[in-house]
CSV table of C-alpha atoms and ligand atoms in Angstrom, one decimal:
chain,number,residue,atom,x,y,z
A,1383,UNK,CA,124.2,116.6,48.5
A,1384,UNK,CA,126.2,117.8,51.5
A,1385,UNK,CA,124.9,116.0,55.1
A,1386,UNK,CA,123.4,119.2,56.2
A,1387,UNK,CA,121.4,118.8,53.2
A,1388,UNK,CA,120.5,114.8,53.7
A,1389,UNK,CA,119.3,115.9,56.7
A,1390,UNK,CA,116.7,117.8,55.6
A,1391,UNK,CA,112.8,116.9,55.3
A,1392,UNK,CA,111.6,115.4,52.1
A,1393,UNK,CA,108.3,117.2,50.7
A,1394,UNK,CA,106.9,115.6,47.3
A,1395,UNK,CA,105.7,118.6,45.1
A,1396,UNK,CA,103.1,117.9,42.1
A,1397,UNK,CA,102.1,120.3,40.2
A,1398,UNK,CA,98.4,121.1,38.3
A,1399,UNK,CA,99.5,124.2,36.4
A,1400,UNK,CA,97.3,127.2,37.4
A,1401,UNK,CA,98.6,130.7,37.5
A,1402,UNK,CA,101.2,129.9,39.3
A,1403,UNK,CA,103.0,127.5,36.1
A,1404,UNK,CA,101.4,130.1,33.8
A,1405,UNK,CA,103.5,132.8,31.6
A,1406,UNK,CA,102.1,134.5,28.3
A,1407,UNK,CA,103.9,133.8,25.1
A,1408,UNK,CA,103.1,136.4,23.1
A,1409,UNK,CA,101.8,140.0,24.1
A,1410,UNK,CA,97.6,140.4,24.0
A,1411,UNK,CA,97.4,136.4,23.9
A,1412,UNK,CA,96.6,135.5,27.5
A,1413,UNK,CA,98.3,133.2,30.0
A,1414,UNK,CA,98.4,129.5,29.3
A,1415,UNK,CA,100.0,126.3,31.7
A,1416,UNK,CA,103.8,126.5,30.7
A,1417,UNK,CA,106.1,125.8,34.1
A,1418,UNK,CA,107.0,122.7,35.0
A,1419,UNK,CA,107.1,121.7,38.5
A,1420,UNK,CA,110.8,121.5,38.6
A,1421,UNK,CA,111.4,124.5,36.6
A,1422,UNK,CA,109.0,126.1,40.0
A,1423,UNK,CA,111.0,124.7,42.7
A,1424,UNK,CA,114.5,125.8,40.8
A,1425,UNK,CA,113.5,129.0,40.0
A,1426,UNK,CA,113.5,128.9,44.5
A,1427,UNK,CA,116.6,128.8,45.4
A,1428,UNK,CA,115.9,129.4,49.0
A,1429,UNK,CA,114.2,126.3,48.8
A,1430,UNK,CA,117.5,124.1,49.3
A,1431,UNK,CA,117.5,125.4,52.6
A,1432,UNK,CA,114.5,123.9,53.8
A,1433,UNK,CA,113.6,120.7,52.0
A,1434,UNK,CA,115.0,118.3,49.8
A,1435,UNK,CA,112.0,118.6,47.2
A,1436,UNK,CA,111.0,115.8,44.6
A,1437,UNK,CA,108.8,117.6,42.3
A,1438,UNK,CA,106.7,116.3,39.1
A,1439,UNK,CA,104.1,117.7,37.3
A,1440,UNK,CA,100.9,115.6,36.8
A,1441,UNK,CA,98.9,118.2,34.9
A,1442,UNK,CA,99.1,121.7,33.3
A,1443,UNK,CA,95.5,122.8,33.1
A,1444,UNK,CA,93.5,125.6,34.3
A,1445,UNK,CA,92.2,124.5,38.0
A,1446,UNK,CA,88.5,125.0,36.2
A,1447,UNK,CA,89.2,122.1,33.8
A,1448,UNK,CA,90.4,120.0,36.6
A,1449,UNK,CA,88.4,116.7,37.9
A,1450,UNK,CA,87.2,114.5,40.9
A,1451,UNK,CA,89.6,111.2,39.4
A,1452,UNK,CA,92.5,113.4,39.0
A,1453,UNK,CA,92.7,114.8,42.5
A,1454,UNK,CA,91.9,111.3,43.9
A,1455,UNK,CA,94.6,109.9,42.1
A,1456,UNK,CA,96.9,112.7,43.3
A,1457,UNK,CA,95.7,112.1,47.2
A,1458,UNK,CA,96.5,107.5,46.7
A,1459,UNK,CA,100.1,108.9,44.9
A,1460,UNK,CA,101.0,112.0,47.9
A,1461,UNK,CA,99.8,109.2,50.4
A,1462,UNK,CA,102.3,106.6,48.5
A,1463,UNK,CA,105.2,108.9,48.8
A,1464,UNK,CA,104.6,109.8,52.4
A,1465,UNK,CA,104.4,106.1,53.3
A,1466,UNK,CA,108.0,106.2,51.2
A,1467,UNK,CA,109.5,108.6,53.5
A,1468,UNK,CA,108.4,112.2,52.6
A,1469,UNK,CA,107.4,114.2,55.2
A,1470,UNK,CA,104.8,116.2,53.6
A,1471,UNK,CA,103.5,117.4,50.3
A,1472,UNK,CA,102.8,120.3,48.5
A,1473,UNK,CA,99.9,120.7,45.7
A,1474,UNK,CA,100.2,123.6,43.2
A,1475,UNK,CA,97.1,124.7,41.1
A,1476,UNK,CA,94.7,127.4,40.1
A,1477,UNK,CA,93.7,129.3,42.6
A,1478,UNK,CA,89.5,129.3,41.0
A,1479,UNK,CA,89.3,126.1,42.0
A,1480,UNK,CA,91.2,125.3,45.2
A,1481,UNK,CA,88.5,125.9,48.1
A,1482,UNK,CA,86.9,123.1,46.6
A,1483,UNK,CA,89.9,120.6,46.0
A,1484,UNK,CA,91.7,121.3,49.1
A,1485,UNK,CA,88.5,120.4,51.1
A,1486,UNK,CA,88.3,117.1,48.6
A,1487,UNK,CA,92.0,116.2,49.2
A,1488,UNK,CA,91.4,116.9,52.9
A,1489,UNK,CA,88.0,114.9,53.5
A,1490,UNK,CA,90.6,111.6,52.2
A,1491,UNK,CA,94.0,112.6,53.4
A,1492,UNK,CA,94.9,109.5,55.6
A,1493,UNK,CA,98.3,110.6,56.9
A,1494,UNK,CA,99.6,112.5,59.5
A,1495,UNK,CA,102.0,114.2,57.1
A,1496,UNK,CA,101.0,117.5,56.2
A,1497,UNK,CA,98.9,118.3,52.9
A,1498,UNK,CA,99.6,121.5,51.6
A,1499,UNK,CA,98.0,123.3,48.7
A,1500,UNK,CA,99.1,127.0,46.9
A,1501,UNK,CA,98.9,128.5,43.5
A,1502,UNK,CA,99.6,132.3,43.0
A,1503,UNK,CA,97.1,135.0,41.3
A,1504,UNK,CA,99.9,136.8,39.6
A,1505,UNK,CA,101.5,134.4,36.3
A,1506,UNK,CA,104.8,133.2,37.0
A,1507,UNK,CA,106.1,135.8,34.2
A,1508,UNK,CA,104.5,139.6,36.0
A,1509,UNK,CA,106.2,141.9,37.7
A,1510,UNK,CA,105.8,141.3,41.7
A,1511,UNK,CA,104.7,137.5,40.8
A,1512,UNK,CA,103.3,135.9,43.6
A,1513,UNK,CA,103.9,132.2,43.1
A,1514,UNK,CA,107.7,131.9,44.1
A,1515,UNK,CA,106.8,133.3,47.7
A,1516,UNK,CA,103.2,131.4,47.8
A,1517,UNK,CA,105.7,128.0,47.2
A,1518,UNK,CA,108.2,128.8,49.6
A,1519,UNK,CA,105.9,129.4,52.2
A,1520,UNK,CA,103.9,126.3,51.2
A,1521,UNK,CA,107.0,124.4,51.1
A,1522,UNK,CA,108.5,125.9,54.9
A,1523,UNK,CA,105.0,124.5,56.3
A,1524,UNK,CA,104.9,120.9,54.6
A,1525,UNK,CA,108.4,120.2,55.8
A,1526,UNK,CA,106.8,121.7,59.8
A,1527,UNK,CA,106.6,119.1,62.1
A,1528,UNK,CA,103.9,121.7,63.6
A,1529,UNK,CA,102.2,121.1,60.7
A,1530,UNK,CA,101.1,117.3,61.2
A,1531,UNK,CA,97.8,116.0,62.0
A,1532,UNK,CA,95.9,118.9,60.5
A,1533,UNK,CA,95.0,117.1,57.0
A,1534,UNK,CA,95.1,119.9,54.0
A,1535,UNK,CA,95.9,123.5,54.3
A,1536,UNK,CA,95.9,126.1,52.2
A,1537,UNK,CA,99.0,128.8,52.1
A,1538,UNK,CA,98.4,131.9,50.2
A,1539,UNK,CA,99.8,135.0,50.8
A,1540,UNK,CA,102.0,133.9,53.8
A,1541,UNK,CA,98.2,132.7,55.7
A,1542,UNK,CA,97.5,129.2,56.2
A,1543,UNK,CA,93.8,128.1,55.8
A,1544,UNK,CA,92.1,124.9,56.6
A,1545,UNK,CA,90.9,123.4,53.8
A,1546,UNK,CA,87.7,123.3,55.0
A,1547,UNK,CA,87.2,126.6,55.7
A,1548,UNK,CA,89.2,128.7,53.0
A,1549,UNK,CA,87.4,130.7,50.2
A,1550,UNK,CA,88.7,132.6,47.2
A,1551,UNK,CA,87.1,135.8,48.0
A,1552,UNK,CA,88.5,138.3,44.9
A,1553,UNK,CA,88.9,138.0,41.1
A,1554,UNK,CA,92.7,139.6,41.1
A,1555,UNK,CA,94.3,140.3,44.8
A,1556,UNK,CA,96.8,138.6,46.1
A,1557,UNK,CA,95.2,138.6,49.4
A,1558,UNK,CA,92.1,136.5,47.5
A,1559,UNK,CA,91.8,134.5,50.3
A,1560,UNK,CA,89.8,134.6,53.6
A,1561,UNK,CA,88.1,131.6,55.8
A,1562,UNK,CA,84.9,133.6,56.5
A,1563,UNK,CA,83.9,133.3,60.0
A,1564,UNK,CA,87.1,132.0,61.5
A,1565,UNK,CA,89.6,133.8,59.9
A,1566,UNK,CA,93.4,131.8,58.8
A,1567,UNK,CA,95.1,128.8,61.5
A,1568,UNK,CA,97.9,130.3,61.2
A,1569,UNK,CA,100.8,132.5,59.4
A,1570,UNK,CA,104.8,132.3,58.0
A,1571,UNK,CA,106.2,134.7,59.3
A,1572,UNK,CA,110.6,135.4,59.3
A,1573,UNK,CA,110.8,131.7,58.0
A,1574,UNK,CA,108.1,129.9,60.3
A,1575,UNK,CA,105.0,128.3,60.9
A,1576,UNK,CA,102.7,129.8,63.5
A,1577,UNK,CA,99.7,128.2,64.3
A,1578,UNK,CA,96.2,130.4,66.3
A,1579,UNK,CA,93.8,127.8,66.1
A,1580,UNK,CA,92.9,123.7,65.1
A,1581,UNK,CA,90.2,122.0,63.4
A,1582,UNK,CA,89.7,118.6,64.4
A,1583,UNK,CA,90.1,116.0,62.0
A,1584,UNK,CA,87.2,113.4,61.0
A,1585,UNK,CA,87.8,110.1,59.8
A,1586,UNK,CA,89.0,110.0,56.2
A,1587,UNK,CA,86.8,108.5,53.7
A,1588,UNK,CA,88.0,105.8,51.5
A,1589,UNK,CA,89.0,106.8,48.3
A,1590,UNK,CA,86.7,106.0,45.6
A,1591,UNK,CA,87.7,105.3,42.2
A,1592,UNK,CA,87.4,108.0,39.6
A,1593,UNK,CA,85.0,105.7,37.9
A,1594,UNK,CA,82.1,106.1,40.4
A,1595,UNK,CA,82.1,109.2,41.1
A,1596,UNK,CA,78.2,110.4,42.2
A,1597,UNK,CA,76.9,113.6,40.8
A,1598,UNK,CA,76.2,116.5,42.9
A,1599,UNK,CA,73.9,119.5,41.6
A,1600,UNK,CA,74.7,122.8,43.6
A,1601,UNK,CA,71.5,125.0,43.0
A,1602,UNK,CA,71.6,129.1,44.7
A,1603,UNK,CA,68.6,130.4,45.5
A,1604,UNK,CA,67.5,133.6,44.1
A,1605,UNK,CA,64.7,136.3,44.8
A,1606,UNK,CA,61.9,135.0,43.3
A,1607,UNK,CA,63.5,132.4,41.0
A,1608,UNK,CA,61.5,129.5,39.9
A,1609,UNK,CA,61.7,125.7,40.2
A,1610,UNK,CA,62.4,124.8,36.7
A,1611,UNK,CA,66.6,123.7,37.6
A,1612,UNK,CA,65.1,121.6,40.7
A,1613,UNK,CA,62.8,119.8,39.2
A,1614,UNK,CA,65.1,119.0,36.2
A,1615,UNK,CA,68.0,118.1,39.0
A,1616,UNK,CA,65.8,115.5,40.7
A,1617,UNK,CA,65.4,113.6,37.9
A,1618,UNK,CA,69.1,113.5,36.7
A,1619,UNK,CA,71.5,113.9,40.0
A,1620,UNK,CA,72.7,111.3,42.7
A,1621,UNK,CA,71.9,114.4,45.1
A,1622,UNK,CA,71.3,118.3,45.4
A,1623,UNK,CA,72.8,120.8,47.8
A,1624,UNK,CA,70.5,123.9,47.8
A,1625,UNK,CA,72.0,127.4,49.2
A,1626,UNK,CA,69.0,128.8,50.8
A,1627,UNK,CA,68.8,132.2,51.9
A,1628,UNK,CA,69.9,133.5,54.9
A,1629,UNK,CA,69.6,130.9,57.3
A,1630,UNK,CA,68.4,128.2,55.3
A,1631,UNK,CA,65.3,129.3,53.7
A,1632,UNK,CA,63.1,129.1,50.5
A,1633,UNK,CA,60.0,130.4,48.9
A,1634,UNK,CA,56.8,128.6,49.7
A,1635,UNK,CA,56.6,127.2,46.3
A,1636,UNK,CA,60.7,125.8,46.4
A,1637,UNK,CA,58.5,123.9,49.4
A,1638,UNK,CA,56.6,120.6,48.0
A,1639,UNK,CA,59.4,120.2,44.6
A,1640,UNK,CA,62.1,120.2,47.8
A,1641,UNK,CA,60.4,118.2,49.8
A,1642,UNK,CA,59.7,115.5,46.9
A,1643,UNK,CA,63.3,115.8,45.8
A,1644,UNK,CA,64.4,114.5,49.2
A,1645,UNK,CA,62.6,111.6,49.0
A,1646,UNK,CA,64.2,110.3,45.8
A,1647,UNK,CA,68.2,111.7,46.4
A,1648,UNK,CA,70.1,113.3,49.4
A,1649,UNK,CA,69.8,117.2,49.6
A,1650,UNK,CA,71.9,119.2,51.5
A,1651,UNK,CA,70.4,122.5,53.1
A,1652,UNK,CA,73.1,125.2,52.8
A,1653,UNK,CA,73.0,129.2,53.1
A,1654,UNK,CA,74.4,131.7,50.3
A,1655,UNK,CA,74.9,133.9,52.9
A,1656,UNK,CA,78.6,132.5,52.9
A,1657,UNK,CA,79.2,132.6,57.1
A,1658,UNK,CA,78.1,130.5,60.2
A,1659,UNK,CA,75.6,127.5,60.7
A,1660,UNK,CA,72.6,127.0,58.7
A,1661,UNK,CA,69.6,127.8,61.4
A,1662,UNK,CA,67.4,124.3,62.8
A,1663,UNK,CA,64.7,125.7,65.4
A,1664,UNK,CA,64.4,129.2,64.9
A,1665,UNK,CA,61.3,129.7,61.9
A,1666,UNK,CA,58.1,127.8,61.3
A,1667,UNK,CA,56.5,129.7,58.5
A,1668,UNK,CA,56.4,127.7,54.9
A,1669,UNK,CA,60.0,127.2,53.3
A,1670,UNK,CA,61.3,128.1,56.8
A,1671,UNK,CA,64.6,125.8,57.9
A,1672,UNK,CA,62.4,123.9,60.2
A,1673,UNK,CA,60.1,122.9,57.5
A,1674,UNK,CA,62.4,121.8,55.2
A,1675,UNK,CA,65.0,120.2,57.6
A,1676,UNK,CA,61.7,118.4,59.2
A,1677,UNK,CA,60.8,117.2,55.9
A,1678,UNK,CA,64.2,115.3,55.1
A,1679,UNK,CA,67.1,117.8,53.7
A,1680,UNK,CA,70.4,117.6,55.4
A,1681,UNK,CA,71.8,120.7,57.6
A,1682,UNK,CA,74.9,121.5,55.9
A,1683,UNK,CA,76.1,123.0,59.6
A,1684,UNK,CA,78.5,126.0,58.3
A,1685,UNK,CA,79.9,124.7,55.0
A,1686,UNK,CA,79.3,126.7,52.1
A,1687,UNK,CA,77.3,125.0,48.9
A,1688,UNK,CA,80.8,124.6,47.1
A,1689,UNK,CA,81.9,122.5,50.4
A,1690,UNK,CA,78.6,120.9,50.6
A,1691,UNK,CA,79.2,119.8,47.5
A,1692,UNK,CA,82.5,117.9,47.7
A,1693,UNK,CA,81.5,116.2,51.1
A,1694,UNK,CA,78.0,115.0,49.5
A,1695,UNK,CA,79.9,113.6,46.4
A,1696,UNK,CA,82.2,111.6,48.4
A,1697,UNK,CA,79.6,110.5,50.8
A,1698,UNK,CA,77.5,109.4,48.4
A,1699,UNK,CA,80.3,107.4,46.1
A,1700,UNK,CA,81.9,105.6,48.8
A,1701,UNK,CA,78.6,103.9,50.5
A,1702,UNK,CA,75.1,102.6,49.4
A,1703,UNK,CA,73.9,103.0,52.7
A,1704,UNK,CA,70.7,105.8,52.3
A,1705,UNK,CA,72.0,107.3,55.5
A,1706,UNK,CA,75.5,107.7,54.4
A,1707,UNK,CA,74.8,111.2,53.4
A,1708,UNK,CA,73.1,112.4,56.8
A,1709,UNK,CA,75.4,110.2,58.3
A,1710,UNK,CA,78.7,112.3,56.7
A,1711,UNK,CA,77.4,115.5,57.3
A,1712,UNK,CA,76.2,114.7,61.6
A,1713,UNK,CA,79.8,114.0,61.9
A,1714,UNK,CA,81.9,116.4,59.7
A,1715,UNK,CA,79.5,119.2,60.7
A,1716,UNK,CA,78.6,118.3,64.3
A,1717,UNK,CA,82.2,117.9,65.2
A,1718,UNK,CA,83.3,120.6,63.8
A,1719,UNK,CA,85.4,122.7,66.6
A,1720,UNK,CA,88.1,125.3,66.5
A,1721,UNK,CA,90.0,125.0,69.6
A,1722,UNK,CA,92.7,127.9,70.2
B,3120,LIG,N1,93.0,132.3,37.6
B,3120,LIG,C1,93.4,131.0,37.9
B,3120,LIG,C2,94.6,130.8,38.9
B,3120,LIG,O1,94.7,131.6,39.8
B,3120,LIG,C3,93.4,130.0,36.9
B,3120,LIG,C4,93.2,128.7,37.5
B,3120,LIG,O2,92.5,128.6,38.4
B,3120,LIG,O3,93.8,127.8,37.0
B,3120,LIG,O4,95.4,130.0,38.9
């Protein structure tokens, strides 16, 4: 290594598999995991110019198969290295999965460092692949000081998303996705980061171990759909997030199952409408947001049901306290800004 080269910042890379490690053996039989982390960053050479990159993989699977333990264990090992001397990291995994991940990772990220998370949609073996450029771009904002203090982004397509915002919003394009609402924090662009706009940070939660992990139903409302997946949720789950419709709403006969649900186990009150807050003081007709919200669920503010999710599962494994959940959600949701 030359001192130009010492000089550079360190940024850990772990690998999940994912598109982006995936290549198809044979003709007609589908992509499966098969890049190693290494075998990413060297297939990069432009990447010696902007890091010195210590990369291992930790998993090959399909982000669908991955789980709460293993991304925990991946946030205590990035934290390690970072407290080592790297000056950010980089996560690649499947992209079906990351909104939901990213947000986990961020909601425990305890370091100033950044946290960066990509994938690709296009395998690492097709024509106009999309996973080199995904890396390097992911790789050019870990090792940005401008980068520092956010928690986890997302960088996909040369956009960077906040974790906690970011959605996959397409089967198959390379521009799958969009932060609803608010739009990207920031691009690359010729080689560097440019930032538009900040989330605040909330304080990290604890990491739990993967042992006790609570278990969060996500139930979508449907026209005219019936209560038989409610019911059987209250009996079984630590706690529920419901999508309601539009701004947080259900039929009258969602009402008293709803109601009784919330007195056993937190429930979240989301909307499937997929943008802005859920409404508190606008309707007062039965299964109206008022109704329900007066009767004990939790506003899930703007978070979707797949966000609503993560932050209810952590919230609810890390405390015993029965107002940890209501307590997360006032202050993740209620200080929720985006300040140009
Ligand atoms: N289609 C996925 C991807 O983009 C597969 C996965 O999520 O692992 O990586």
């Amino acid at each position: 290594m030359d001192n130009k080269q010492a000089e550079l910042p360190l940024v850990s890379v772990r690998s999940l598999g994912g598109t982006v490690a995936m290549t198809t053996a044979e003709p007609g039989r589908g992509a499966s995991p098969s890049v190693s982390a290494s075998d990413l960053v060297e297939s990069i050479p432009a990447l010696q110019g902007i890091a010195r990159i210590d990369a291992a993989s930790v998993a090959a699977v399909p982000s669908a198969s991955l789980e709460f333990g293993q991304l925990l264990d991946l946030a205590a090992e990035l934290e390690r290295a970072c407290v080592a001397g790297a000056t950010g990291a980089v996560v690649t995994q499947g992209t079906d999965t990351m909104e939901e991940t990213a947000f986990l990772l961020d909601l425990v990220w305890d370091r100033p460092e950044p946290l960066v998370v990509t994938g690709a949609m296009r395998t690492a073996d097709s024509v106009g692949a999309d996973g080199p450029a995904n890396l390097l771009a992911a790789v050019t904002t870990a090792a940005d000081p401008l980068a520092a203090g956010r928690g986890c982004l997302v960088v996909m397509n040369d956009e960077i998303h906040a974790a906690r915002t970011v959605h996959k919003a397409h089967t198959a394009s390379v521009a799958a996705f969009a932060s609803p609402g608010t739009g990207p924090v920031g691009r690359v662009q010729e080689g560097r980061v440019l930032f538009q706009s900040t989330f605040r940070r909330t304080e990290p939660f604890e990491i739990p171990s993967g042992n006790g992990i609570a278990r969060v139903a996500l139930l979508r409302l449907a026209f005219a759909g019936d209560t038989v997946l409610l019911e059987a949720a209250a009996g079984s789950y630590d706690g529920i997030v419901i999508e309601g419709m539009g701004g947080g709403h259900v039929p009258t006969w969602w009402v008293e199952p709803l109601l009784a649900a919330a007195q056993q186990v937190p429930v979240v009150l989301g909307s499937r409408t997929g943008a802005g807050h859920v409404l508190s003081r606008t309707y007062g007709y039965p299964g109206s947001e008022q109704q329900l919200l007066g009767g004990g669920l939790i506003p899930a503010g703007d978070l979707d049901g797949l966000k609503a999710r993560i932050l209810l599962t952590l919230a609810i494994s890390t405390s015993n306290d029965r107002d940890s959940a209501r307590k997360a959600f006032e202050q993740r949701v209620a200080s929720r800004t985006n300040t140009p």
